[in-house]
């Protein structure tokens, strides 16, 4: 079992650079768009409150600084999610697709159950997501059951 780093796969199978080829970045899901929109609206709201505090005659410096800091943090969170949100999911899917059946079988056979098999896969392959590891274990168990069923004449 080998661990893989993003730099190991800077060129995909079609020969184009980057994880998504010549098509550009992967499309963003509805959940990412909703999160970014809500966070950006919160940042705009905090910016409006900071502006109102600034123009108010009894405005405190601390109030203006706190609302401004909140606005900056919300905008930063929205920007980070927009640009980097899907990279972890992409990496996990890539790792899952590169794992061989033998590696999954080894983790399942040396474990005491599904949870332990998923844990072993995730420890052996940093960056593999919980859902992807679980699906690999389930797929392996399903493949093994179908092979056993065919060999016993059932199916």
Short mmCIF file of the C-alpha atoms (twelve columns), coordinates in Angstrom:
data_MODEL
# 
_entry.id   MODEL 
# 
loop_
_atom_site.group_PDB 
_atom_site.id 
_atom_site.type_symbol 
_atom_site.label_atom_id 
_atom_site.label_alt_id 
_atom_site.label_comp_id 
_atom_site.label_asym_id 
_atom_site.label_seq_id 
_atom_site.Cartn_x 
_atom_site.Cartn_y 
_atom_site.Cartn_z 
_atom_site.pdbx_PDB_model_num 
ATOM 1   C CA . UNK A 1   0.000   0.000   0.000   1 
ATOM 2   C CA . UNK A 2   1.458   3.288   -1.023  1 
ATOM 3   C CA . UNK A 3   0.405   6.759   -0.091  1 
ATOM 4   C CA . UNK A 4   -0.113  9.186   -2.912  1 
ATOM 5   C CA . UNK A 5   0.346   12.925  -2.936  1 
ATOM 6   C CA . UNK A 6   -1.356  15.480  -5.191  1 
ATOM 7   C CA . UNK A 7   1.980   16.213  -6.886  1 
ATOM 8   C CA . UNK A 8   2.152   12.581  -8.043  1 
ATOM 9   C CA . UNK A 9   -0.884  13.157  -10.243 1 
ATOM 10  C CA . UNK A 10  -0.501  16.583  -11.794 1 
ATOM 11  C CA . UNK A 11  -1.205  15.188  -15.268 1 
ATOM 12  C CA . UNK A 12  -4.327  13.123  -15.831 1 
ATOM 13  C CA . UNK A 13  -4.879  10.238  -18.237 1 
ATOM 14  C CA . UNK A 14  -5.710  12.523  -21.164 1 
ATOM 15  C CA . UNK A 15  -2.361  14.279  -20.767 1 
ATOM 16  C CA . UNK A 16  -3.768  17.653  -19.756 1 
ATOM 17  C CA . UNK A 17  -2.573  19.355  -16.611 1 
ATOM 18  C CA . UNK A 18  -4.735  19.655  -13.532 1 
ATOM 19  C CA . UNK A 19  -7.268  17.376  -11.875 1 
ATOM 20  C CA . UNK A 20  -10.137 18.356  -14.210 1 
ATOM 21  C CA . UNK A 21  -8.389  18.514  -17.578 1 
ATOM 22  C CA . UNK A 22  -8.966  21.215  -20.144 1 
ATOM 23  C CA . UNK A 23  -12.527 21.806  -19.011 1 
ATOM 24  C CA . UNK A 24  -11.437 23.908  -16.047 1 
ATOM 25  C CA . UNK A 25  -12.526 23.460  -12.453 1 
ATOM 26  C CA . UNK A 26  -15.192 20.987  -11.470 1 
ATOM 27  C CA . UNK A 27  -18.728 22.326  -11.225 1 
ATOM 28  C CA . UNK A 28  -19.678 23.434  -7.744  1 
ATOM 29  C CA . UNK A 29  -22.537 21.673  -6.035  1 
ATOM 30  C CA . UNK A 30  -25.699 23.337  -4.791  1 
ATOM 31  C CA . UNK A 31  -24.543 22.943  -1.193  1 
ATOM 32  C CA . UNK A 32  -21.319 24.865  -1.875  1 
ATOM 33  C CA . UNK A 33  -23.172 27.621  -3.721  1 
ATOM 34  C CA . UNK A 34  -25.737 27.945  -0.898  1 
ATOM 35  C CA . UNK A 35  -23.002 28.057  1.761   1 
ATOM 36  C CA . UNK A 36  -21.008 30.696  -0.119  1 
ATOM 37  C CA . UNK A 37  -24.105 32.810  -0.798  1 
ATOM 38  C CA . UNK A 38  -25.269 32.693  2.831   1 
ATOM 39  C CA . UNK A 39  -21.794 33.429  4.184   1 
ATOM 40  C CA . UNK A 40  -21.265 36.304  1.745   1 
ATOM 41  C CA . UNK A 41  -24.680 37.759  2.672   1 
ATOM 42  C CA . UNK A 42  -23.666 37.536  6.327   1 
ATOM 43  C CA . UNK A 43  -20.447 39.362  5.476   1 
ATOM 44  C CA . UNK A 44  -22.399 42.080  3.677   1 
ATOM 45  C CA . UNK A 45  -24.698 42.400  6.676   1 
ATOM 46  C CA . UNK A 46  -21.754 42.727  9.046   1 
ATOM 47  C CA . UNK A 47  -20.227 45.332  6.734   1 
ATOM 48  C CA . UNK A 48  -23.493 47.321  6.749   1 
ATOM 49  C CA . UNK A 49  -23.641 47.220  10.551  1 
ATOM 50  C CA . UNK A 50  -20.000 48.353  10.726  1 
ATOM 51  C CA . UNK A 51  -20.787 51.267  8.374   1 
ATOM 52  C CA . UNK A 52  -23.821 52.267  10.446  1 
ATOM 53  C CA . UNK A 53  -21.735 52.094  13.613  1 
ATOM 54  C CA . UNK A 54  -19.039 54.205  11.989  1 
ATOM 55  C CA . UNK A 55  -21.479 56.950  10.999  1 
ATOM 56  C CA . UNK A 56  -23.314 56.880  14.329  1 
ATOM 57  C CA . UNK A 57  -22.459 59.761  16.698  1 
ATOM 58  C CA . UNK A 58  -22.106 57.445  19.702  1 
ATOM 59  C CA . UNK A 59  -20.110 54.790  17.821  1 
ATOM 60  C CA . UNK A 60  -17.449 52.939  19.737  1 
ATOM 61  C CA . UNK A 61  -14.175 52.050  18.110  1 
ATOM 62  C CA . UNK A 62  -14.383 48.522  19.444  1 
ATOM 63  C CA . UNK A 63  -17.852 48.019  17.905  1 
ATOM 64  C CA . UNK A 64  -16.667 49.161  14.487  1 
ATOM 65  C CA . UNK A 65  -13.564 46.960  14.677  1 
ATOM 66  C CA . UNK A 66  -15.518 43.895  15.781  1 
ATOM 67  C CA . UNK A 67  -18.145 44.222  13.032  1 
ATOM 68  C CA . UNK A 68  -15.444 44.876  10.447  1 
ATOM 69  C CA . UNK A 69  -13.464 41.832  11.614  1 
ATOM 70  C CA . UNK A 70  -16.603 39.698  11.425  1 
ATOM 71  C CA . UNK A 71  -17.228 40.901  7.861   1 
ATOM 72  C CA . UNK A 72  -13.657 40.074  6.837   1 
ATOM 73  C CA . UNK A 73  -13.856 36.607  8.413   1 
ATOM 74  C CA . UNK A 74  -17.151 35.817  6.705   1 
ATOM 75  C CA . UNK A 75  -15.861 36.947  3.308   1 
ATOM 76  C CA . UNK A 76  -12.688 34.908  3.823   1 
ATOM 77  C CA . UNK A 77  -14.705 31.807  4.757   1 
ATOM 78  C CA . UNK A 78  -16.880 32.214  1.661   1 
ATOM 79  C CA . UNK A 79  -13.854 32.682  -0.607  1 
ATOM 80  C CA . UNK A 80  -12.038 29.681  0.884   1 
ATOM 81  C CA . UNK A 81  -15.048 27.429  0.419   1 
ATOM 82  C CA . UNK A 82  -15.570 28.693  -3.141  1 
ATOM 83  C CA . UNK A 83  -11.990 28.069  -4.268  1 
ATOM 84  C CA . UNK A 84  -10.918 25.128  -2.120  1 
ATOM 85  C CA . UNK A 85  -14.165 23.479  -1.002  1 
ATOM 86  C CA . UNK A 86  -14.296 20.634  -3.490  1 
ATOM 87  C CA . UNK A 87  -10.587 19.793  -3.542  1 
ATOM 88  C CA . UNK A 88  -10.853 17.401  -0.580  1 
ATOM 89  C CA . UNK A 89  -13.753 15.538  -2.155  1 
ATOM 90  C CA . UNK A 90  -11.929 15.313  -5.480  1 
ATOM 91  C CA . UNK A 91  -8.819  13.993  -3.769  1 
ATOM 92  C CA . UNK A 92  -10.813 11.372  -1.871  1 
ATOM 93  C CA . UNK A 93  -12.565 10.181  -5.041  1 
ATOM 94  C CA . UNK A 94  -9.236  10.012  -6.875  1 
ATOM 95  C CA . UNK A 95  -7.653  7.950   -4.097  1 
ATOM 96  C CA . UNK A 96  -10.677 5.623   -4.020  1 
ATOM 97  C CA . UNK A 97  -10.507 5.089   -7.771  1 
ATOM 98  C CA . UNK A 98  -6.793  4.291   -7.608  1 
ATOM 99  C CA . UNK A 99  -7.087  1.705   -4.840  1 
ATOM 100 C CA . UNK A 100 -6.895  -1.825  -6.114  1 
ATOM 101 C CA . UNK A 101 -9.249  -4.599  -5.106  1 
ATOM 102 C CA . UNK A 102 -6.328  -6.376  -3.428  1 
ATOM 103 C CA . UNK A 103 -5.684  -3.438  -1.093  1 
ATOM 104 C CA . UNK A 104 -9.353  -3.269  -0.096  1 
ATOM 105 C CA . UNK A 105 -9.493  -7.047  0.348   1 
ATOM 106 C CA . UNK A 106 -6.400  -6.940  2.560   1 
ATOM 107 C CA . UNK A 107 -7.950  -4.261  4.783   1 
ATOM 108 C CA . UNK A 108 -11.232 -6.173  5.040   1 
ATOM 109 C CA . UNK A 109 -9.583  -9.530  5.781   1 
ATOM 110 C CA . UNK A 110 -7.259  -8.128  8.442   1 
ATOM 111 C CA . UNK A 111 -10.046 -6.247  10.225  1 
ATOM 112 C CA . UNK A 112 -12.571 -7.287  12.810  1 
ATOM 113 C CA . UNK A 113 -15.509 -5.697  10.983  1 
ATOM 114 C CA . UNK A 114 -16.660 -2.973  8.619   1 
ATOM 115 C CA . UNK A 115 -15.754 -0.096  10.910  1 
ATOM 116 C CA . UNK A 116 -12.251 -1.416  11.436  1 
ATOM 117 C CA . UNK A 117 -11.816 -2.014  7.687   1 
ATOM 118 C CA . UNK A 118 -12.858 1.565   6.910   1 
ATOM 119 C CA . UNK A 119 -10.479 2.856   9.590   1 
ATOM 120 C CA . UNK A 120 -7.598  0.779   8.217   1 
ATOM 121 C CA . UNK A 121 -8.184  2.085   4.683   1 
ATOM 122 C CA . UNK A 122 -8.300  5.694   5.866   1 
ATOM 123 C CA . UNK A 123 -5.139  5.312   7.955   1 
ATOM 124 C CA . UNK A 124 -3.282  3.633   5.091   1 
ATOM 125 C CA . UNK A 125 -4.437  6.256   2.569   1 
ATOM 126 C CA . UNK A 126 -4.547  9.758   4.080   1 
ATOM 127 C CA . UNK A 127 -7.063  11.928  2.263   1 
ATOM 128 C CA . UNK A 128 -9.511  9.066   1.647   1 
ATOM 129 C CA . UNK A 129 -12.910 10.254  2.830   1 
ATOM 130 C CA . UNK A 130 -15.169 8.327   5.156   1 
ATOM 131 C CA . UNK A 131 -17.915 7.883   2.558   1 
ATOM 132 C CA . UNK A 132 -15.504 6.704   -0.133  1 
ATOM 133 C CA . UNK A 133 -13.798 4.233   2.230   1 
ATOM 134 C CA . UNK A 134 -17.174 2.868   3.359   1 
ATOM 135 C CA . UNK A 135 -18.325 2.448   -0.244  1 
ATOM 136 C CA . UNK A 136 -15.101 0.589   -1.102  1 
ATOM 137 C CA . UNK A 137 -15.665 -1.826  1.800   1 
ATOM 138 C CA . UNK A 138 -19.325 -2.305  0.850   1 
ATOM 139 C CA . UNK A 139 -18.424 -2.902  -2.800  1 
ATOM 140 C CA . UNK A 140 -15.796 -5.458  -1.762  1 
ATOM 141 C CA . UNK A 141 -18.273 -7.298  0.467   1 
ATOM 142 C CA . UNK A 142 -20.873 -7.253  -2.320  1 
ATOM 143 C CA . UNK A 143 -18.363 -8.571  -4.870  1 
ATOM 144 C CA . UNK A 144 -17.303 -11.323 -2.497  1 
ATOM 145 C CA . UNK A 145 -20.932 -12.349 -1.820  1 
ATOM 146 C CA . UNK A 146 -21.753 -12.470 -5.533  1 
ATOM 147 C CA . UNK A 147 -18.689 -14.647 -6.217  1 
ATOM 148 C CA . UNK A 148 -19.643 -16.992 -3.345  1 
ATOM 149 C CA . UNK A 149 -23.232 -17.144 -4.628  1 
ATOM 150 C CA . UNK A 150 -22.100 -18.026 -8.172  1 
ATOM 151 C CA . UNK A 151 -19.698 -20.699 -6.928  1 
ATOM 152 C CA . UNK A 152 -22.396 -22.381 -4.821  1 
ATOM 153 C CA . UNK A 153 -24.886 -22.407 -7.718  1 
ATOM 154 C CA . UNK A 154 -27.128 -19.672 -6.289  1 
ATOM 155 C CA . UNK A 155 -27.899 -16.626 -8.393  1 
# 
